[in-house]
Tab-separated table of C-alpha atoms and ligand atoms in Angstrom:
chain	number	residue	atom	x	y	z
A	3	MET	CA	-36.469	12.992	32.922
A	4	SER	CA	-38.995	13.768	29.701
A	5	GLU	CA	-37.718	11.784	26.843
A	6	SER	CA	-38.991	14.392	24.258
A	7	THR	CA	-36.254	16.612	26.163
A	8	ALA	CA	-33.661	14.372	26.722
A	9	ALA	CA	-31.706	17.221	27.093
A	10	HIS	CA	-33.862	18.362	30.097
A	11	ILE	CA	-32.625	17.452	33.777
A	12	ASP	CA	-34.251	18.256	37.051
A	13	PRO	CA	-32.880	21.240	38.796
A	14	GLU	CA	-31.383	19.283	41.866
A	15	THR	CA	-29.670	16.933	39.539
A	16	ALA	CA	-28.780	19.930	37.138
A	17	GLN	CA	-26.812	21.279	40.472
A	18	LYS	CA	-24.994	18.097	41.207
A	19	VAL	CA	-24.204	17.823	37.555
A	20	SER	CA	-23.031	20.888	37.279
A	21	SER	CA	-20.494	20.532	39.993
A	22	ALA	CA	-19.461	17.284	38.576
A	23	TYR	CA	-18.789	18.823	35.229
A	24	ARG	CA	-16.814	21.907	36.548
A	25	SER	CA	-14.634	19.536	38.794
A	26	MET	CA	-14.220	17.238	35.508
A	27	LEU	CA	-13.055	20.230	33.385
A	28	ASP	CA	-10.854	21.640	36.344
A	29	ILE	CA	-8.641	18.867	35.988
A	30	ILE	CA	-8.394	18.609	32.181
A	31	GLY	CA	-8.040	22.497	32.533
A	32	GLU	CA	-4.532	21.235	34.639
A	33	VAL	CA	-3.032	19.407	31.734
A	34	GLU	CA	-3.987	20.840	28.378
A	35	PRO	CA	-6.455	23.617	29.078
A	36	ARG	CA	-7.093	24.305	25.772
A	37	VAL	CA	-9.044	21.192	25.234
A	38	ALA	CA	-11.249	21.994	28.307
A	39	GLN	CA	-11.870	25.590	27.115
A	40	ALA	CA	-13.327	23.904	23.634
A	41	THR	CA	-15.078	21.691	25.363
A	42	ARG	CA	-17.030	24.651	27.406
A	43	GLN	CA	-17.407	26.205	23.793
A	44	GLU	CA	-18.781	23.153	22.384
A	45	LEU	CA	-21.514	23.011	24.935
A	46	ASP	CA	-22.481	27.059	24.366
A	47	ASP	CA	-21.922	26.700	20.699
A	48	GLN	CA	-24.596	23.319	20.880
A	49	ARG	CA	-26.948	25.404	22.797
A	50	HIS	CA	-27.081	28.525	20.984
A	51	SER	CA	-27.207	27.145	17.270
A	52	LEU	CA	-30.093	25.499	15.531
A	53	LYS	CA	-28.872	21.931	14.908
A	54	LEU	CA	-30.273	20.231	11.916
A	55	ILE	CA	-27.886	17.855	10.801
A	56	ALA	CA	-29.877	14.766	10.271
A	57	SER	CA	-27.446	12.296	11.915
A	58	GLU	CA	-27.184	14.508	14.551
A	59	ASN	CA	-28.537	14.167	18.419
A	60	TYR	CA	-28.038	15.335	21.853
A	61	ALA	CA	-27.384	12.192	24.006
A	62	SER	CA	-28.926	12.173	27.461
A	63	LEU	CA	-26.560	12.990	30.156
A	64	PRO	CA	-26.573	9.151	31.583
A	65	VAL	CA	-25.399	7.873	28.165
A	66	LEU	CA	-22.859	11.196	28.040
A	67	ALA	CA	-21.699	10.230	31.663
A	68	THR	CA	-21.011	6.504	31.109
A	69	MET	CA	-18.747	7.233	28.018
A	70	GLY	CA	-16.291	8.837	30.552
A	71	THR	CA	-15.096	6.064	32.641
A	72	TRP	CA	-12.487	3.420	33.261
A	73	PHE	CA	-13.762	0.731	31.032
A	74	SER	CA	-11.587	2.991	28.409
A	75	ASP	CA	-8.738	1.060	29.855
A	76	LYS	CA	-9.521	-1.983	29.263
A	77	TYR	CA	-8.660	-4.473	26.656
A	78	ALA	CA	-11.111	-7.053	25.811
A	79	GLU	CA	-10.387	-8.709	22.298
A	80	GLY	CA	-12.880	-11.338	21.436
A	81	THR	CA	-16.531	-11.671	22.276
A	82	ILE	CA	-18.450	-12.379	25.771
A	83	GLY	CA	-16.588	-14.946	27.791
A	84	HIS	CA	-14.089	-15.768	25.173
A	85	ARG	CA	-11.662	-12.826	25.216
A	86	PHE	CA	-7.883	-12.645	24.357
A	87	TYR	CA	-6.883	-10.873	27.749
A	88	ALA	CA	-8.060	-11.583	31.298
A	89	GLY	CA	-10.181	-9.724	33.583
A	90	CYS	CA	-12.642	-9.054	31.034
A	91	GLN	CA	-16.163	-9.865	33.450
A	92	ASN	CA	-17.006	-6.113	33.742
A	93	VAL	CA	-17.060	-5.515	29.933
A	94	ASP	CA	-18.926	-9.151	29.557
A	95	THR	CA	-21.492	-7.494	31.688
A	96	VAL	CA	-21.887	-4.325	29.654
A	97	GLU	CA	-21.829	-6.143	26.541
A	98	SER	CA	-24.001	-8.793	27.026
A	99	VAL	CA	-26.786	-6.269	28.320
A	100	ALA	CA	-26.317	-3.821	25.254
A	101	ALA	CA	-26.840	-6.724	23.044
A	102	GLU	CA	-29.537	-7.858	25.087
A	103	HIS	CA	-31.353	-4.751	25.328
A	104	ALA	CA	-30.745	-4.487	21.511
A	105	ARG	CA	-32.407	-8.388	20.250
A	106	GLU	CA	-35.302	-7.255	22.264
A	107	LEU	CA	-35.780	-3.694	20.969
A	108	PHE	CA	-35.260	-4.719	17.701
A	109	GLY	CA	-36.688	-8.622	18.064
A	110	ALA	CA	-32.924	-9.670	16.253
A	111	ASP	CA	-31.913	-13.369	16.881
A	112	HIS	CA	-28.413	-11.751	17.456
A	113	ALA	CA	-27.002	-8.251	18.116
A	114	TYR	CA	-23.092	-7.717	17.827
A	115	VAL	CA	-22.444	-4.247	19.859
A	116	GLN	CA	-18.454	-3.647	19.144
A	117	PRO	CA	-18.602	-2.105	15.918
A	118	HIS	CA	-16.805	1.476	16.708
A	119	SER	CA	-18.631	3.553	13.650
A	120	GLY	CA	-21.321	2.743	11.290
A	121	ILE	CA	-18.525	2.439	8.612
A	122	ASP	CA	-17.221	-0.398	10.832
A	123	ALA	CA	-20.557	-1.819	11.246
A	124	ASN	CA	-20.873	-2.229	7.265
A	125	LEU	CA	-17.158	-3.490	7.066
A	126	THR	CA	-18.127	-6.150	9.287
A	127	ALA	CA	-21.294	-7.245	7.903
A	128	TYR	CA	-19.607	-7.721	4.338
A	129	TRP	CA	-16.765	-9.458	6.009
A	130	THR	CA	-19.269	-11.578	7.576
A	131	ILE	CA	-21.608	-12.340	4.563
A	132	LEU	CA	-18.255	-13.437	2.520
A	133	SER	CA	-17.371	-15.330	5.219
A	134	HIS	CA	-20.355	-17.067	5.287
A	135	HIS	CA	-20.990	-17.282	1.357
A	136	VAL	CA	-17.678	-17.371	-0.454
A	137	GLU	CA	-16.718	-20.443	0.828
A	138	THR	CA	-18.879	-22.292	-1.800
A	139	PRO	CA	-16.804	-21.738	-5.202
A	140	GLY	CA	-13.366	-23.313	-4.521
A	141	LEU	CA	-12.286	-23.256	-1.205
A	142	GLU	CA	-11.539	-26.683	-0.814
A	143	GLU	CA	-8.359	-26.092	-3.365
A	144	PHE	CA	-6.910	-24.045	-0.347
A	145	GLY	CA	-7.869	-27.109	2.218
A	146	ALA	CA	-10.168	-24.348	3.690
A	147	ARG	CA	-13.768	-25.089	5.247
A	148	THR	CA	-14.472	-21.415	5.570
A	149	VAL	CA	-12.504	-18.289	5.001
A	150	ASN	CA	-11.551	-18.236	8.632
A	151	ASP	CA	-9.527	-20.786	7.925
A	152	LEU	CA	-7.637	-19.678	5.268
A	153	THR	CA	-4.066	-19.012	5.439
A	154	GLN	CA	-2.076	-15.247	4.444
A	155	ASP	CA	-0.979	-16.824	0.994
A	156	ASP	CA	-4.789	-18.205	0.499
A	157	TRP	CA	-5.865	-14.389	1.484
A	158	ASP	CA	-3.602	-13.104	-1.455
A	159	THR	CA	-5.523	-15.450	-4.105
A	160	LEU	CA	-8.728	-14.750	-2.748
A	161	ARG	CA	-8.463	-11.184	-2.248
A	162	ARG	CA	-8.118	-11.294	-6.274
A	163	ARG	CA	-11.426	-12.825	-6.617
A	164	PHE	CA	-13.489	-10.286	-4.311
A	165	ASN	CA	-14.225	-8.576	-7.782
A	166	ASP	CA	-16.181	-11.358	-8.736
A	167	GLN	CA	-18.595	-10.799	-5.981
A	168	ARG	CA	-21.235	-8.200	-6.669
A	169	ALA	CA	-22.890	-6.044	-4.517
A	170	ILE	CA	-25.632	-3.550	-5.327
A	171	GLY	CA	-26.927	-0.223	-3.278
A	172	MET	CA	-28.612	2.863	-3.894
A	173	SER	CA	-26.694	5.711	-5.828
A	174	LEU	CA	-25.270	8.296	-3.755
A	175	ASP	CA	-26.972	11.273	-5.431
A	176	ALA	CA	-30.276	9.161	-4.733
A	177	GLY	CA	-29.342	9.269	-0.954
A	178	GLY	CA	-27.234	6.217	-0.624
A	179	HIS	CA	-23.925	6.165	1.316
A	180	LEU	CA	-20.096	5.579	0.553
A	181	THR	CA	-19.946	2.423	2.511
A	182	HIS	CA	-22.825	0.777	0.130
A	183	GLY	CA	-20.380	-0.049	-2.634
A	184	PHE	CA	-18.726	3.000	-3.362
A	185	ARG	CA	-15.026	3.940	-4.619
A	186	PRO	CA	-13.722	6.036	-1.598
A	187	ASN	CA	-14.482	2.931	1.104
A	188	ILE	CA	-13.249	-0.273	0.997
A	189	SER	CA	-16.744	-1.943	-0.119
A	190	GLY	CA	-16.164	-0.284	-3.439
A	191	LYS	CA	-12.786	-2.419	-3.984
A	192	MET	CA	-14.334	-5.705	-2.393
A	193	PHE	CA	-16.940	-5.824	-4.468
A	194	ASP	CA	-18.200	-5.306	-8.152
A	195	GLN	CA	-21.021	-2.804	-7.249
A	196	ARG	CA	-23.844	-1.210	-9.467
A	197	SER	CA	-26.123	1.309	-8.448
A	198	TYR	CA	-29.956	1.724	-8.293
A	199	GLY	CA	-31.442	5.427	-8.149
A	200	THR	CA	-34.485	6.646	-7.705
A	201	ASP	CA	-37.109	7.600	-10.133
A	202	PRO	CA	-36.329	10.925	-11.989
A	203	GLU	CA	-39.735	12.356	-12.205
A	204	THR	CA	-40.857	11.686	-8.660
A	205	GLY	CA	-37.967	10.590	-6.726
A	206	TYR	CA	-38.898	7.908	-5.058
A	207	LEU	CA	-37.413	4.654	-5.379
A	208	ASP	CA	-38.125	2.566	-8.237
A	209	TYR	CA	-38.532	-1.342	-7.205
A	210	GLY	CA	-39.152	-2.341	-10.157
A	211	LYS	CA	-35.902	-0.725	-11.284
A	212	VAL	CA	-33.898	-2.471	-8.654
A	213	ALA	CA	-35.466	-5.804	-9.760
A	214	GLU	CA	-34.382	-5.609	-13.276
A	215	LEU	CA	-30.903	-4.584	-12.167
A	216	ALA	CA	-30.654	-7.386	-9.502
A	217	ARG	CA	-31.814	-10.207	-11.925
A	218	GLU	CA	-29.352	-8.612	-14.935
A	219	PHE	CA	-26.212	-8.464	-12.169
A	220	LYS	CA	-27.161	-11.175	-9.524
A	221	PRO	CA	-25.626	-9.505	-7.057
A	222	LEU	CA	-24.494	-11.802	-3.823
A	223	VAL	CA	-25.554	-8.692	-1.517
A	224	ILE	CA	-28.188	-6.131	-1.738
A	225	VAL	CA	-27.345	-3.266	0.565
A	226	ALA	CA	-31.025	-1.259	1.125
A	227	GLY	CA	-30.743	2.026	3.194
A	228	TYR	CA	-29.746	5.645	2.920
A	229	SER	CA	-28.553	9.002	4.584
A	230	ALA	CA	-30.070	11.668	2.225
A	231	TYR	CA	-33.484	9.741	1.030
A	232	PRO	CA	-36.419	11.495	2.788
A	233	ARG	CA	-38.933	8.378	2.322
A	234	ARG	CA	-39.904	5.353	3.871
A	235	VAL	CA	-38.556	2.046	2.207
A	236	ASN	CA	-40.675	-1.007	2.058
A	237	PHE	CA	-37.916	-3.290	3.408
A	238	ALA	CA	-40.850	-6.381	1.869
A	239	LYS	CA	-40.665	-5.644	-1.237
A	240	MET	CA	-36.497	-5.551	-1.358
A	241	ARG	CA	-36.406	-9.043	0.783
A	242	GLU	CA	-39.008	-10.544	-2.040
A	243	ILE	CA	-36.463	-9.113	-5.027
A	244	ALA	CA	-33.571	-10.512	-2.705
A	245	ASP	CA	-35.125	-13.624	-2.785
A	246	GLU	CA	-35.773	-14.055	-6.392
A	247	VAL	CA	-32.360	-13.730	-7.211
A	248	GLY	CA	-30.708	-15.538	-4.415
A	249	ALA	CA	-29.168	-12.588	-2.482
A	250	VAL	CA	-28.319	-12.158	0.793
A	251	LEU	CA	-30.606	-8.516	2.213
A	252	MET	CA	-28.520	-6.371	4.050
A	253	VAL	CA	-29.895	-3.364	5.434
A	254	ASP	CA	-28.102	-0.372	6.978
A	255	MET	CA	-30.799	1.362	9.419
A	256	ALA	CA	-28.174	3.963	10.891
A	257	HIS	CA	-30.325	7.165	9.646
A	258	PHE	CA	-33.472	5.862	10.901
A	259	ALA	CA	-32.818	3.422	13.511
A	260	GLY	CA	-34.912	5.778	16.024
A	261	LEU	CA	-37.685	5.193	13.768
A	262	VAL	CA	-37.307	1.503	14.143
A	263	ALA	CA	-36.811	1.469	17.552
A	264	GLY	CA	-39.592	3.790	18.243
A	265	LYS	CA	-42.133	1.543	16.376
A	266	VAL	CA	-42.919	4.623	13.805
A	267	PHE	CA	-41.626	2.310	11.160
A	268	THR	CA	-43.241	-1.407	11.697
A	269	GLY	CA	-44.533	-4.432	8.996
A	270	ASP	CA	-42.997	-3.870	5.582
A	271	GLU	CA	-40.758	-0.800	6.863
A	272	ASP	CA	-39.205	-2.634	9.659
A	273	PRO	CA	-35.524	-3.470	8.154
A	274	VAL	CA	-35.108	-6.363	11.034
A	275	ALA	CA	-38.053	-8.268	9.865
A	276	HIS	CA	-37.071	-8.814	6.374
A	277	ALA	CA	-32.970	-8.605	6.205
A	278	ASP	CA	-30.638	-10.836	6.989
A	279	ILE	CA	-28.368	-8.384	8.349
A	280	VAL	CA	-29.031	-5.126	9.668
A	281	THR	CA	-26.304	-2.217	10.342
A	282	THR	CA	-26.545	1.137	12.087
A	283	THR	CA	-24.938	3.781	14.023
A	284	THR	CA	-26.087	4.385	17.259
A	285	HIS	CA	-25.906	8.011	17.793
A	286	LYS	CA	-28.090	9.527	15.414
A	287	SER	CA	-31.734	9.019	15.787
A	288	LEU	CA	-31.215	6.128	17.951
A	289	ARG	CA	-29.357	8.956	20.220
A	290	GLY	CA	-26.945	7.036	22.017
A	291	PRO	CA	-23.173	7.237	21.947
A	292	ARG	CA	-20.834	7.413	18.893
A	293	GLY	CA	-20.619	3.869	17.500
A	294	GLY	CA	-22.225	1.298	15.499
A	295	MET	CA	-23.958	-2.192	15.758
A	296	VAL	CA	-24.865	-5.020	13.441
A	297	LEU	CA	-27.978	-7.425	14.032
A	298	THR	CA	-28.271	-10.356	12.345
A	299	THR	CA	-30.108	-13.654	12.084
A	300	ASN	CA	-28.934	-16.789	14.109
A	301	GLU	CA	-27.240	-18.316	10.044
A	302	TYR	CA	-25.064	-15.488	10.441
A	303	ALA	CA	-24.300	-14.963	14.456
A	304	GLY	CA	-21.158	-16.868	14.528
A	305	ASP	CA	-19.618	-15.215	11.785
A	306	VAL	CA	-20.216	-11.847	12.918
A	307	ASP	CA	-19.197	-12.403	16.402
A	308	ARG	CA	-15.674	-12.922	14.409
A	309	GLY	CA	-15.967	-8.957	14.024
A	310	CYS	CA	-13.071	-8.668	16.029
A	311	PRO	CA	-10.282	-8.909	15.650
A	312	MET	CA	-11.131	-9.792	11.908
A	313	VAL	CA	-11.884	-6.098	10.886
A	314	LEU	CA	-12.233	-4.538	14.139
A	315	GLY	CA	-9.864	-3.172	16.935
A	316	GLY	CA	-10.849	-3.873	20.488
A	317	PRO	CA	-13.744	-3.292	21.551
A	318	LEU	CA	-14.550	-0.284	23.459
A	319	GLY	CA	-16.276	-1.337	26.855
A	320	HIS	CA	-17.207	2.280	27.801
A	321	ILE	CA	-19.138	3.174	24.484
A	322	MET	CA	-20.826	-0.619	24.916
A	323	ALA	CA	-21.914	0.400	28.674
A	324	ALA	CA	-23.241	3.536	27.086
A	325	LYS	CA	-24.850	1.498	24.108
A	326	ALA	CA	-26.379	-0.254	26.640
A	327	VAL	CA	-27.817	2.843	28.635
A	328	ALA	CA	-29.064	4.205	25.253
A	329	LEU	CA	-31.066	1.531	24.468
A	330	ALA	CA	-32.854	0.755	27.580
A	331	GLU	CA	-33.790	4.300	27.299
A	332	ALA	CA	-35.126	3.596	24.003
A	333	ARG	CA	-37.137	0.529	25.220
A	334	THR	CA	-39.522	2.896	26.976
A	335	GLN	CA	-42.747	4.294	25.822
A	336	ALA	CA	-41.655	8.045	26.171
A	337	PHE	CA	-38.649	6.909	23.656
A	338	ARG	CA	-41.567	5.872	21.052
A	339	ASP	CA	-43.590	9.026	21.197
A	340	TYR	CA	-40.017	10.858	20.984
A	341	ALA	CA	-39.519	9.081	17.594
A	342	GLN	CA	-43.184	9.752	16.256
A	343	ARG	CA	-42.689	13.731	16.913
A	344	ILE	CA	-39.491	13.267	14.945
A	345	ALA	CA	-41.349	12.271	11.906
A	346	ASP	CA	-44.438	14.396	12.608
A	347	ASN	CA	-41.951	17.264	12.837
A	348	SER	CA	-40.219	16.382	9.535
A	349	LYS	CA	-43.591	16.526	8.117
A	350	ALA	CA	-44.178	20.200	9.483
A	351	LEU	CA	-40.652	21.414	8.562
A	352	ALA	CA	-41.691	20.072	4.813
A	353	GLU	CA	-44.888	21.997	4.882
A	354	GLY	CA	-43.379	25.242	6.220
A	355	LEU	CA	-40.537	25.062	3.711
A	356	MET	CA	-42.949	24.318	0.488
A	357	LYS	CA	-45.057	27.036	1.351
A	358	ARG	CA	-42.941	29.615	1.391
A	359	GLY	CA	-41.525	28.334	-2.124
A	360	VAL	CA	-39.184	25.945	-1.509
A	361	LYS	CA	-38.435	22.581	-3.740
A	362	LEU	CA	-37.938	19.820	-1.920
A	363	VAL	CA	-36.970	16.360	-3.537
A	364	THR	CA	-39.787	13.846	-3.728
A	365	ASP	CA	-41.739	17.195	-2.524
A	366	GLY	CA	-41.907	16.183	0.955
A	367	THR	CA	-40.838	13.667	3.512
A	368	ASP	CA	-42.289	10.573	5.680
A	369	ASN	CA	-38.915	9.914	7.568
A	370	HIS	CA	-36.855	12.595	9.525
A	371	ILE	CA	-34.791	14.161	6.491
A	372	ASN	CA	-35.710	17.148	4.300
A	373	LEU	CA	-33.942	17.360	1.277
A	374	LEU	CA	-33.827	21.042	-0.015
A	375	ASP	CA	-32.966	21.924	-3.738
A	376	VAL	CA	-31.374	25.131	-3.019
A	377	PHE	CA	-30.320	25.740	-6.515
A	378	SER	CA	-33.719	25.527	-8.040
A	379	SER	CA	-35.681	27.399	-5.190
A	380	PHE	CA	-32.594	30.394	-4.653
A	381	GLY	CA	-29.734	29.705	-7.211
A	382	LEU	CA	-27.283	28.669	-4.772
A	383	THR	CA	-24.926	25.923	-4.599
A	384	GLY	CA	-25.353	23.655	-1.714
A	385	ARG	CA	-22.318	25.205	-0.564
A	386	GLN	CA	-23.268	28.615	-0.779
A	387	ALA	CA	-26.486	27.512	1.253
A	388	GLU	CA	-24.698	25.395	3.868
A	389	SER	CA	-22.227	28.413	4.491
A	390	ALA	CA	-24.900	31.053	4.697
A	391	LEU	CA	-27.096	28.741	6.939
A	392	LEU	CA	-24.013	29.002	9.300
A	393	ASP	CA	-23.639	32.106	9.286
A	394	SER	CA	-26.903	32.551	10.616
A	395	GLY	CA	-26.739	30.401	13.556
A	396	VAL	CA	-28.279	27.711	11.537
A	397	VAL	CA	-26.415	24.251	11.302
A	398	THR	CA	-26.976	21.972	8.362
A	399	ASN	CA	-25.081	20.194	5.629
A	400	ARG	CA	-24.659	20.433	1.676
A	401	ASN	CA	-25.698	17.138	-0.068
A	402	SER	CA	-26.035	15.984	-3.571
A	403	ILE	CA	-29.621	15.541	-5.138
A	404	PRO	CA	-30.652	13.427	-7.368
A	405	ALA	CA	-28.882	13.946	-11.275
A	406	ASP	CA	-27.192	16.965	-9.540
A	407	PRO	CA	-25.695	19.590	-11.768
A	408	ASN	CA	-22.998	21.031	-9.694
A	409	GLY	CA	-21.689	17.678	-8.426
A	410	ALA	CA	-20.784	15.813	-5.565
A	411	TRP	CA	-18.340	18.778	-4.212
A	412	TYR	CA	-20.655	21.861	-4.405
A	413	THR	CA	-24.202	19.924	-4.331
A	414	SER	CA	-27.557	21.932	-5.205
A	415	GLY	CA	-29.022	20.234	-1.817
A	416	VAL	CA	-29.255	21.260	1.677
A	417	ARG	CA	-29.878	17.939	3.874
A	418	ILE	CA	-32.000	18.892	7.055
A	419	GLY	CA	-33.258	16.551	10.014
A	420	THR	CA	-35.599	16.759	13.148
A	421	PRO	CA	-34.240	14.541	15.546
A	422	ALA	CA	-31.793	16.734	17.548
A	423	LEU	CA	-34.423	19.579	17.405
A	424	THR	CA	-37.192	16.880	18.773
A	425	SER	CA	-34.635	16.138	21.802
A	426	ARG	CA	-34.629	19.744	22.460
A	427	GLY	CA	-38.456	19.733	22.863
A	428	PHE	CA	-39.504	21.015	19.574
A	429	GLY	CA	-42.772	20.751	17.971
A	430	PRO	CA	-44.470	21.718	14.552
A	431	ASP	CA	-45.045	25.098	15.489
A	432	GLU	CA	-41.139	26.179	16.205
A	433	PHE	CA	-40.168	23.523	13.063
A	434	ASP	CA	-42.375	26.267	10.912
A	435	ARG	CA	-40.870	29.025	12.110
A	436	VAL	CA	-37.559	27.099	11.552
A	437	ALA	CA	-38.871	27.126	8.100
A	438	GLU	CA	-39.199	30.392	7.887
A	439	LEU	CA	-35.581	31.524	9.436
A	440	ILE	CA	-34.080	29.002	6.541
A	441	VAL	CA	-36.175	31.108	3.919
A	442	THR	CA	-35.542	34.399	5.147
A	443	ALA	CA	-31.596	33.553	5.375
A	444	LEU	CA	-31.420	31.925	2.029
A	445	SER	CA	-33.750	34.496	-0.095
A	446	ALA	CA	-31.171	37.364	1.090
A	447	THR	CA	-28.119	35.282	-0.172
A	448	THR	CA	-26.683	35.409	-3.331
A	449	PRO	CA	-23.739	33.993	-5.138
A	450	ALA	CA	-20.880	35.897	-5.348
A	451	THR	CA	-19.096	36.067	-8.906
A	452	THR	CA	-15.842	35.152	-9.326
A	453	ALA	CA	-13.117	37.240	-10.568
A	454	SER	CA	-14.122	36.726	-14.350
A	455	GLY	CA	-17.379	37.753	-13.718
A	456	LYS	CA	-18.594	34.399	-13.379
A	457	ARG	CA	-21.284	33.180	-11.266
A	458	GLY	CA	-19.085	31.254	-7.893
A	459	LYS	CA	-20.269	28.193	-6.498
A	460	ALA	CA	-18.229	28.862	-3.089
A	461	LYS	CA	-18.497	32.124	-2.441
A	462	TYR	CA	-21.808	34.275	-1.455
A	463	THR	CA	-22.949	37.736	0.002
A	464	ILE	CA	-26.005	38.004	2.188
A	465	ALA	CA	-28.319	41.321	2.710
A	466	ASP	CA	-26.822	43.474	5.579
A	467	GLY	CA	-27.666	42.601	9.127
A	468	VAL	CA	-30.117	39.509	7.786
A	469	ALA	CA	-27.471	36.650	9.078
A	470	GLN	CA	-27.273	38.152	12.746
A	471	GLN	CA	-31.225	38.842	12.379
A	472	VAL	CA	-31.857	35.054	11.824
A	473	HIS	CA	-29.160	34.239	14.667
A	474	ASP	CA	-30.872	36.233	17.224
A	475	ALA	CA	-34.250	34.811	16.266
A	476	ALA	CA	-32.693	31.612	16.033
A	477	ASP	CA	-31.380	31.717	19.758
A	478	GLU	CA	-34.586	33.723	21.113
A	479	LEU	CA	-36.636	30.519	19.787
A	480	LEU	CA	-33.782	27.963	21.198
A	481	GLY	CA	-33.812	29.817	24.427
A	482	ASN	CA	-37.666	28.408	25.260
A	483	PHE	CA	-35.981	24.740	24.629
A	484	PRO	CA	-32.605	25.117	26.647
A	485	LEU	CA	-29.798	22.282	26.125
A	486	TYR	CA	-29.474	20.822	29.793
A	487	PRO	CA	-30.687	23.531	31.511
A	488	GLY	CA	-29.205	24.146	34.993
A	489	LEU	CA	-26.195	22.644	34.002
A	490	GLU	CA	-23.903	25.818	34.243
A	491	LEU	CA	-20.128	25.338	33.772
B	21	DSN	N1	-21.749	10.833	8.438
B	21	DSN	C1	-23.063	10.540	8.350
B	21	DSN	C2	-24.303	11.235	7.858
B	21	DSN	O1	-24.236	12.570	8.018
B	21	DSN	O2	-25.379	10.709	7.263
B	21	DSN	C3	-23.219	8.772	7.622
B	21	DSN	O3	-21.776	8.603	7.294
């Protein structure tokens, strides 16, 4: 299998896989035909649309196949070799293999591969940090050595103190994530949180401002990482800031884990070399199964391993097995080539958009994300642009931009990423064509006015025939890079 086109299989395998999937869908269909039909339809939809959501990808068939097994039926709470259930020897094997690959691939002291998602990984990391650091002020009053020794009553008292624990993270409109201390997520209740933003002129992270905030606020945790920032982060600088104020440096690399695994982000840009704790999902640029993972230094290994049952439900053996397979794929030179192409394609897409007059946040990209300011460029809200693109077979998501004039619901931006279409084999020429199609669709879109004659924020109209024309052109482009070719259901 060529890794640049993980979505590809050779014809003989395709025949076998087709027959296996057909049999599986027949069995499923006998129980609930609507699920079998939706599963077939999902493949068809993914085959025929331009998947540009920056957090999505196409896992390889070995990864997909590993998820569908009887490991799903086994309980295995606890950690490798220390389970609360009997008969976990095979779960021990797959969890050990996944952790071993993760440690070696990322150069981490320790890997905890149980988190079910990115939110779970971050929650596990926060509890790890609190477990490790919060014991100092006054745990002796509970007769406890660490937070793990506390009774329920002790927890009730301690919970009221969480507001005394401080964290800083990138603001949402600059590209940070809800789990970096924002109110809709538990992290915003566990910590007293302040945000650092980006430079209003350039849109780049301002390390001087981060340092200023850290000195003034003295957080226990500095969270670095992003889900919608189109530039690289210098984690060596973030480490210096953390050291200066005695903070723990936590990096959420969910979005760019594939670029770290693929050695595109090295040196100062390698989070694992600089942070105390690194969290990630496994299904974005890393191209594995849906799930999460936490990498730590030896200092935090004992605490992070208590993630289940502290904050996580029983580990998912079938997903940990698939993480092991995906991480084995990510160790190859072919994956490193793929990761480099993600970044090269992202630049090509940015150039294609900018030469056609689109304003990008930071005027470009050097990772896998392009953040389009569709309000300045086309007079559309993010919601209108997202919908018009979807009508045209282009799947993206709306996203806030810094100081967004349309707020967090309608937004003024659209976020676009290259990992998925790079997996299908797209190169710079195809991404230039993608830019052209996006501009064609959005140039033909106008905001609809509301009943009172005001410019609406949700409704829109597209000039006759343009959505279909773009959809057809997208399909033609996709036809050259088929998804799991030969897999016929
Ligand atoms: N949902 C992921 C994303 O789209 O970036 C992060 O939570």
